[in-house]
Amino acid sequence: MAELPGTTDRHIDALLTLLAENSTIVISGAKIAKEIGVTRQCLWRWIEKLRALGVRVKGHPRTGYHIERMPDILVPQMLSHRLYGTPFARRIYHFFKTDSTNAVALRLGEAGEPQGTVVLAEEQTAGRGRAGRSWASEKSAGIYCSILLRPPVPPAHAPLLTLVAGLAARDAAAEDLDSLPDIRWPNDVLVSGRKFCGILTEMHAEPDRIHYAVIGIGVNVNQTKMPADLAAIATSLRMETGKVHSRLELLIRLLRHLDRYYNQFLADGALPMIRRFAQVSSYYEGKRVRITTATESFTGTTAGLEPSGVLRVARDDGRGIEAVLSGDVAEAS
Ligand code: BTN
């Protein structure tokens, strides 16, 4: 794995995994020290570092340590165990804080890291959204995850990759919600009309070949409120259900669904993705929308997807069907 400044220390990773996977028992200091590869004398320093991160570790005189409350930290080793058999188990980079996981993953793509590399952060200081917007990334409240892929498809098929990720996020979140989530083309995932998940695909490509693509996924999970400017249009799983959700479990489901959809896409092409989108998105067909692109804004009614994943919209102004490559889609009355 590449040496990246700022990634979470492997001792912290190992210590958290060990304590969390044995959360019901007290483990001896000697055993912990051996398993994480430090001396018994300096184990307490690592325990202190963990406590400084907000993890409640209880020390028992003579017997050892146990974790008082299982922290919801996206621990790489734990994720890796649970993602065994998928391409996402092998290289997981975790940061407590970074600028943007997409920026990190793009650098890793440039440096030749393999497909399936995952970059995670508990907090982003410059989270990026679509169309140059920012992505609010409150510490440990949401999932901020970027996945490096090297898909053997032309760049024109990039909207399909975004669709694949949107479907995976939608299916993963559905299990945490009481009402069914919707996908607003291409990949905003909504519940009760408000967005809780966004996806930003960035890539490095030639006209006929993608060198690497980074799929950045942001999910609002346990935020208790949204920034004032987003309150009317955004939400979190917790705000919708009144419950705290495990980011770890949600991320595991999301990456498993992504593995399944991505393999299906590579094996069988776009059609199964488009069919699935038609099943789960109210935006597929017959939805009144306002489309805003870099050059214009118009209203119309959605009329399915092109085989490349592009949205078809029957314009109200009588200029026929428009193929929308990218742009903002909003529900219109
Ligand atoms: C959108 O505008 O809807 C896309 C938001 C994408 C946010 C995610 S959070 C993880 C990854 N890193 C980033 O900087 N952005 C994406």
Coordinates of C-alpha atoms and ligand atoms in Angstrom, one line a residue:
M1 CA 0.0 0.0 0.0
A2 CA 1.2 3.5 -0.7
E3 CA 2.6 5.6 2.3
L4 CA 0.1 8.5 2.6
P5 CA 0.7 11.2 5.1
G6 CA -2.3 11.6 7.5
T7 CA -3.7 8.1 7.2
T8 CA -4.8 6.5 10.5
D9 CA -1.9 4.7 12.2
R10 CA -2.0 0.9 11.7
H11 CA -1.7 0.3 15.5
I12 CA -4.8 2.4 16.1
D13 CA -6.6 0.4 13.4
A14 CA -5.5 -2.9 14.9
L15 CA -6.3 -1.9 18.4
L16 CA -9.8 -0.7 17.6
T17 CA -10.5 -3.8 15.5
L18 CA -9.3 -6.1 18.3
L19 CA -11.3 -4.3 21.1
A20 CA -14.4 -3.9 18.9
E21 CA -14.4 -7.6 17.8
N22 CA -14.1 -8.7 21.4
S23 CA -16.4 -6.0 22.9
T24 CA -18.0 -8.3 25.4
I25 CA -14.8 -9.5 27.2
V26 CA -11.8 -8.1 29.0
I27 CA -8.6 -8.8 27.0
S28 CA -5.3 -8.9 28.7
G29 CA -2.7 -6.3 28.1
A30 CA -0.2 -8.9 27.1
K31 CA -2.5 -10.3 24.4
I32 CA -3.4 -6.9 23.0
A33 CA 0.3 -5.9 22.9
K34 CA 1.2 -9.1 21.1
E35 CA -1.7 -8.8 18.6
I36 CA -1.1 -5.2 17.6
G37 CA 2.7 -5.5 17.6
V38 CA 3.8 -3.2 20.4
T39 CA 5.5 -3.8 23.8
R40 CA 3.4 -4.1 26.9
Q41 CA 5.3 -1.1 28.3
C42 CA 4.0 1.2 25.6
L43 CA 0.5 -0.3 25.2
W44 CA -1.0 2.3 27.6
R45 CA 0.2 5.1 25.3
W46 CA -1.8 3.6 22.4
I47 CA -4.8 3.2 24.7
E48 CA -4.4 6.9 25.6
K49 CA -4.3 7.8 21.9
L50 CA -7.5 5.8 21.4
R51 CA -9.2 7.6 24.3
A52 CA -8.1 11.0 22.8
L53 CA -10.1 10.0 19.7
G54 CA -13.2 9.7 21.9
V55 CA -13.2 5.9 22.3
R56 CA -14.2 4.8 25.8
V57 CA -11.7 2.1 26.8
K58 CA -12.0 0.8 30.4
G59 CA -8.9 -0.5 32.1
H60 CA -9.3 -3.3 34.7
P61 CA -6.4 -3.5 37.2
R62 CA -4.5 -6.8 36.6
T63 CA -6.9 -8.2 34.0
G64 CA -6.8 -6.0 31.0
Y65 CA -9.0 -3.7 28.9
H66 CA -12.4 -3.6 27.4
I67 CA -14.3 -1.2 25.2
E68 CA -17.2 0.5 27.0
R69 CA -19.1 1.6 24.0
M70 CA -18.5 0.3 20.5
P71 CA -17.4 3.5 18.5
D72 CA -18.9 3.9 15.0
I73 CA -15.5 4.5 13.3
L74 CA -14.9 3.2 9.8
V75 CA -12.0 1.0 10.9
P76 CA -10.2 -0.4 7.9
Q77 CA -9.2 -3.8 9.4
M78 CA -12.8 -4.4 10.5
L79 CA -14.2 -3.4 7.1
S80 CA -11.6 -5.5 5.4
H81 CA -12.7 -8.6 7.3
R82 CA -16.3 -8.0 6.5
L83 CA -15.7 -7.2 2.8
Y84 CA -13.7 -10.4 2.3
G85 CA -14.2 -11.7 -1.2
T86 CA -14.8 -8.3 -2.8
P87 CA -12.2 -6.1 -4.5
F88 CA -12.7 -3.5 -1.7
A89 CA -11.2 -5.6 1.1
R90 CA -7.6 -5.2 0.1
R91 CA -6.7 -1.5 0.2
I92 CA -8.6 0.7 2.5
Y93 CA -7.1 4.1 3.4
H94 CA -8.7 5.8 6.4
F95 CA -8.2 9.4 7.6
F96 CA -9.6 11.0 10.7
K97 CA -9.5 14.2 8.7
T98 CA -8.6 15.0 5.1
D99 CA -9.5 17.6 2.5
S100 CA -11.5 15.4 0.1
T101 CA -11.4 11.6 -0.2
N102 CA -12.0 12.1 -4.0
A103 CA -8.8 14.2 -4.2
V104 CA -6.9 11.5 -2.4
A105 CA -8.3 8.7 -4.5
L106 CA -7.4 10.7 -7.7
R107 CA -3.8 11.0 -6.6
L108 CA -3.8 7.2 -5.8
G109 CA -5.2 6.5 -9.3
E110 CA -2.4 8.6 -10.8
A111 CA 0.2 6.7 -8.7
G112 CA -1.1 3.4 -10.1
E113 CA -3.1 2.0 -7.2
P114 CA -5.3 -0.9 -8.3
Q115 CA -9.0 -1.1 -8.9
G116 CA -11.0 -1.4 -5.7
T117 CA -8.9 0.9 -3.6
V118 CA -11.2 2.6 -1.0
V119 CA -10.5 6.0 0.7
L120 CA -12.5 6.9 3.8
A121 CA -12.6 9.9 6.1
E122 CA -14.3 10.7 9.3
E123 CA -14.3 14.3 8.4
Q124 CA -13.5 16.3 5.2
T125 CA -12.4 19.9 5.2
A126 CA -13.0 20.5 1.5
G127 CA -15.6 17.9 0.5
R128 CA -16.5 18.3 -3.1
G129 CA -20.0 18.2 -4.6
R130 CA -21.2 18.2 -8.2
A131 CA -21.0 21.4 -10.3
G132 CA -18.3 23.0 -8.2
R133 CA -20.4 22.9 -5.0
S134 CA -19.1 21.8 -1.6
W135 CA -20.2 18.8 0.4
A136 CA -20.9 19.4 4.1
S137 CA -18.8 16.7 5.9
E138 CA -19.5 16.9 9.6
K139 CA -17.2 14.7 11.7
S140 CA -18.2 11.0 12.0
A141 CA -21.9 11.9 11.1
G142 CA -21.8 10.8 7.5
I143 CA -20.0 8.4 5.2
Y144 CA -17.4 10.1 3.1
C145 CA -16.0 7.4 0.7
S146 CA -14.2 7.3 -2.6
I147 CA -13.6 4.2 -4.7
L148 CA -11.0 3.9 -7.4
L149 CA -12.1 1.9 -10.4
R150 CA -10.4 1.1 -13.7
P151 CA -13.4 0.2 -15.8
P152 CA -12.8 -1.2 -19.3
V153 CA -15.4 1.0 -20.9
P154 CA -15.2 4.3 -22.9
P155 CA -15.7 7.6 -21.1
A156 CA -19.0 8.0 -22.8
H157 CA -20.3 5.3 -20.5
A158 CA -19.3 7.2 -17.4
P159 CA -23.0 8.1 -16.6
L160 CA -23.6 4.4 -16.2
L161 CA -20.9 4.1 -13.6
T162 CA -22.6 6.8 -11.7
L163 CA -25.9 5.0 -12.1
V164 CA -24.3 1.8 -10.8
A165 CA -23.1 3.6 -7.6
G166 CA -26.5 5.3 -7.1
L167 CA -28.3 2.0 -7.3
A168 CA -25.9 0.5 -4.7
A169 CA -26.3 3.4 -2.3
R170 CA -30.1 3.3 -2.7
D171 CA -30.3 -0.4 -2.0
A172 CA -28.0 -0.1 1.0
A173 CA -29.9 2.7 2.6
A174 CA -33.4 1.1 1.9
E175 CA -32.7 -1.3 4.7
D176 CA -32.3 1.6 7.2
L177 CA -35.5 3.5 6.1
D178 CA -39.2 3.0 6.8
S179 CA -40.2 4.4 3.3
L180 CA -38.6 3.6 0.0
P181 CA -35.7 5.8 -1.2
D182 CA -35.9 7.3 -4.7
I183 CA -33.1 8.1 -7.2
R184 CA -33.2 11.5 -8.9
W185 CA -31.2 11.0 -12.1
P186 CA -28.3 10.6 -12.3
N187 CA -27.5 9.7 -8.7
D188 CA -29.0 11.8 -5.9
V189 CA -30.7 9.4 -3.5
L190 CA -33.7 10.9 -1.8
V191 CA -36.2 10.1 0.9
S192 CA -39.5 11.9 1.2
G193 CA -38.2 14.3 -1.5
R194 CA -35.1 15.3 0.3
K195 CA -31.5 14.3 -0.6
F196 CA -29.4 12.3 1.8
C197 CA -26.8 10.9 -0.6
G198 CA -24.8 12.4 -3.5
I199 CA -22.3 10.9 -5.8
L200 CA -19.5 12.6 -7.6
T201 CA -17.6 10.7 -10.4
E202 CA -14.3 12.1 -11.5
M203 CA -12.0 10.5 -14.0
H204 CA -8.9 10.6 -16.0
A205 CA -9.5 9.4 -19.6
E206 CA -8.6 9.6 -23.2
P207 CA -11.4 9.8 -25.8
D208 CA -11.8 6.0 -26.0
R209 CA -10.5 4.8 -22.7
I210 CA -10.9 5.5 -19.0
H211 CA -7.5 5.3 -17.2
Y212 CA -9.2 5.5 -13.8
A213 CA -12.4 6.7 -12.3
V214 CA -13.1 7.8 -8.8
I215 CA -16.6 7.4 -7.5
G216 CA -17.1 9.6 -4.5
I217 CA -20.1 8.8 -2.3
G218 CA -21.4 11.0 0.5
V219 CA -24.2 9.8 2.7
N220 CA -25.8 11.8 5.5
V221 CA -26.3 9.3 8.2
N222 CA -26.5 10.6 11.8
Q223 CA -26.6 14.4 11.3
T224 CA -29.3 15.8 13.6
K225 CA -29.8 18.9 11.5
M226 CA -28.8 20.3 8.1
P227 CA -27.0 23.6 7.4
A228 CA -29.6 26.3 7.1
D229 CA -29.1 26.7 3.3
L230 CA -29.8 23.0 2.8
A231 CA -32.6 22.4 5.3
A232 CA -35.4 22.5 2.8
I233 CA -33.7 20.1 0.3
A234 CA -31.5 17.8 2.4
T235 CA -31.9 15.3 5.2
S236 CA -30.1 12.4 7.0
L237 CA -31.2 8.9 7.8
R238 CA -31.3 9.8 11.5
M239 CA -33.5 12.9 10.8
E240 CA -35.9 10.7 8.8
T241 CA -36.1 7.7 11.2
G242 CA -35.3 9.3 14.6
K243 CA -32.7 6.5 15.1
V244 CA -28.9 6.4 15.1
H245 CA -27.6 4.2 12.3
S246 CA -24.4 2.3 12.1
R247 CA -22.2 3.9 9.4
L248 CA -20.0 0.8 9.4
E249 CA -22.9 -1.6 8.6
L250 CA -24.3 0.8 6.0
L251 CA -20.9 1.2 4.3
I252 CA -20.4 -2.6 4.2
R253 CA -23.8 -3.1 2.5
L254 CA -23.1 -0.3 0.1
L255 CA -19.8 -1.7 -1.0
R256 CA -21.2 -5.2 -1.4
H257 CA -24.1 -3.9 -3.5
L258 CA -21.6 -1.9 -5.5
D259 CA -19.5 -5.0 -6.2
R260 CA -22.6 -6.8 -7.3
Y261 CA -23.9 -4.1 -9.6
Y262 CA -20.5 -3.3 -11.0
N263 CA -19.8 -6.9 -11.9
Q264 CA -23.3 -7.2 -13.5
F265 CA -22.6 -4.1 -15.5
L266 CA -19.3 -5.4 -16.8
A267 CA -20.7 -8.8 -17.6
D268 CA -24.1 -7.9 -19.1
G269 CA -23.8 -4.2 -20.0
A270 CA -26.1 -1.3 -19.4
L271 CA -29.5 -2.9 -19.9
P272 CA -29.8 -4.5 -16.4
M273 CA -28.8 -1.2 -14.8
I274 CA -31.3 0.8 -16.8
R275 CA -34.1 -1.8 -16.0
R276 CA -33.2 -1.6 -12.3
F277 CA -33.2 2.2 -12.4
A278 CA -36.7 2.1 -14.1
Q279 CA -37.9 0.0 -11.1
V280 CA -36.6 2.2 -8.3
S281 CA -36.6 5.7 -9.7
S282 CA -39.7 7.9 -10.0
Y283 CA -37.6 10.1 -12.3
Y284 CA -37.3 7.4 -15.0
E285 CA -40.4 8.2 -16.9
G286 CA -43.3 10.6 -16.8
K287 CA -41.8 12.9 -14.2
R288 CA -42.3 16.7 -14.6
V289 CA -38.8 18.2 -14.3
R290 CA -36.8 21.4 -14.7
I291 CA -33.4 20.8 -16.2
T292 CA -30.6 23.3 -15.7
T293 CA -27.5 22.8 -17.8
A294 CA -24.4 25.0 -18.2
T295 CA -26.2 26.7 -21.2
E296 CA -29.9 26.7 -20.5
S297 CA -32.8 25.9 -18.3
F298 CA -36.0 24.2 -19.5
T299 CA -39.0 22.2 -18.3
G300 CA -40.3 18.9 -19.7
T301 CA -41.3 15.3 -18.8
T302 CA -38.8 12.5 -18.4
A303 CA -38.9 9.8 -21.1
G304 CA -36.5 7.0 -20.0
L305 CA -32.8 6.6 -20.4
E306 CA -30.6 6.2 -23.5
P307 CA -28.5 3.0 -23.6
S308 CA -25.5 5.1 -22.5
G309 CA -27.4 6.2 -19.3
V310 CA -28.2 9.7 -20.5
L311 CA -31.7 11.0 -19.5
R312 CA -34.3 11.7 -22.2
V313 CA -36.6 14.6 -21.6
A314 CA -39.6 15.6 -23.8
R315 CA -39.4 19.4 -23.8
D316 CA -42.4 21.6 -23.1
D317 CA -41.3 24.1 -25.7
G318 CA -42.0 21.6 -28.5
R319 CA -38.4 21.1 -29.5
G320 CA -38.8 17.3 -29.1
I321 CA -36.8 14.9 -27.0
E322 CA -33.6 16.3 -25.3
A323 CA -30.8 13.9 -24.3
V324 CA -29.5 15.4 -21.0
L325 CA -25.8 14.4 -20.5
S326 CA -25.3 16.3 -17.3
G327 CA -27.0 19.1 -15.4
D328 CA -29.3 19.7 -12.4
V329 CA -32.6 17.9 -12.4
A330 CA -35.4 19.3 -10.2
E331 CA -39.0 18.2 -9.8
A332 CA -41.3 20.8 -11.6
S333 CA -45.0 21.3 -11.0
Ligands
BTN1 C1 -23.2 15.8 -5.0 O1 -23.0 17.0 -5.2 O2 -24.3 15.3 -4.9 C2 -22.0 14.9 -4.9 C3 -21.5 14.8 -3.5 C4 -20.3 13.8 -3.3 C5 -19.7 13.9 -2.0 C6 -18.7 12.9 -1.7 S1 -18.2 12.7 0.0 C7 -16.9 11.7 -0.5 C8 -16.3 12.1 -1.8 N1 -15.3 13.1 -1.5 C9 -15.6 14.3 -2.0 O3 -14.9 15.4 -1.9 N2 -16.9 14.3 -2.5 C10 -17.4 13.0 -2.5

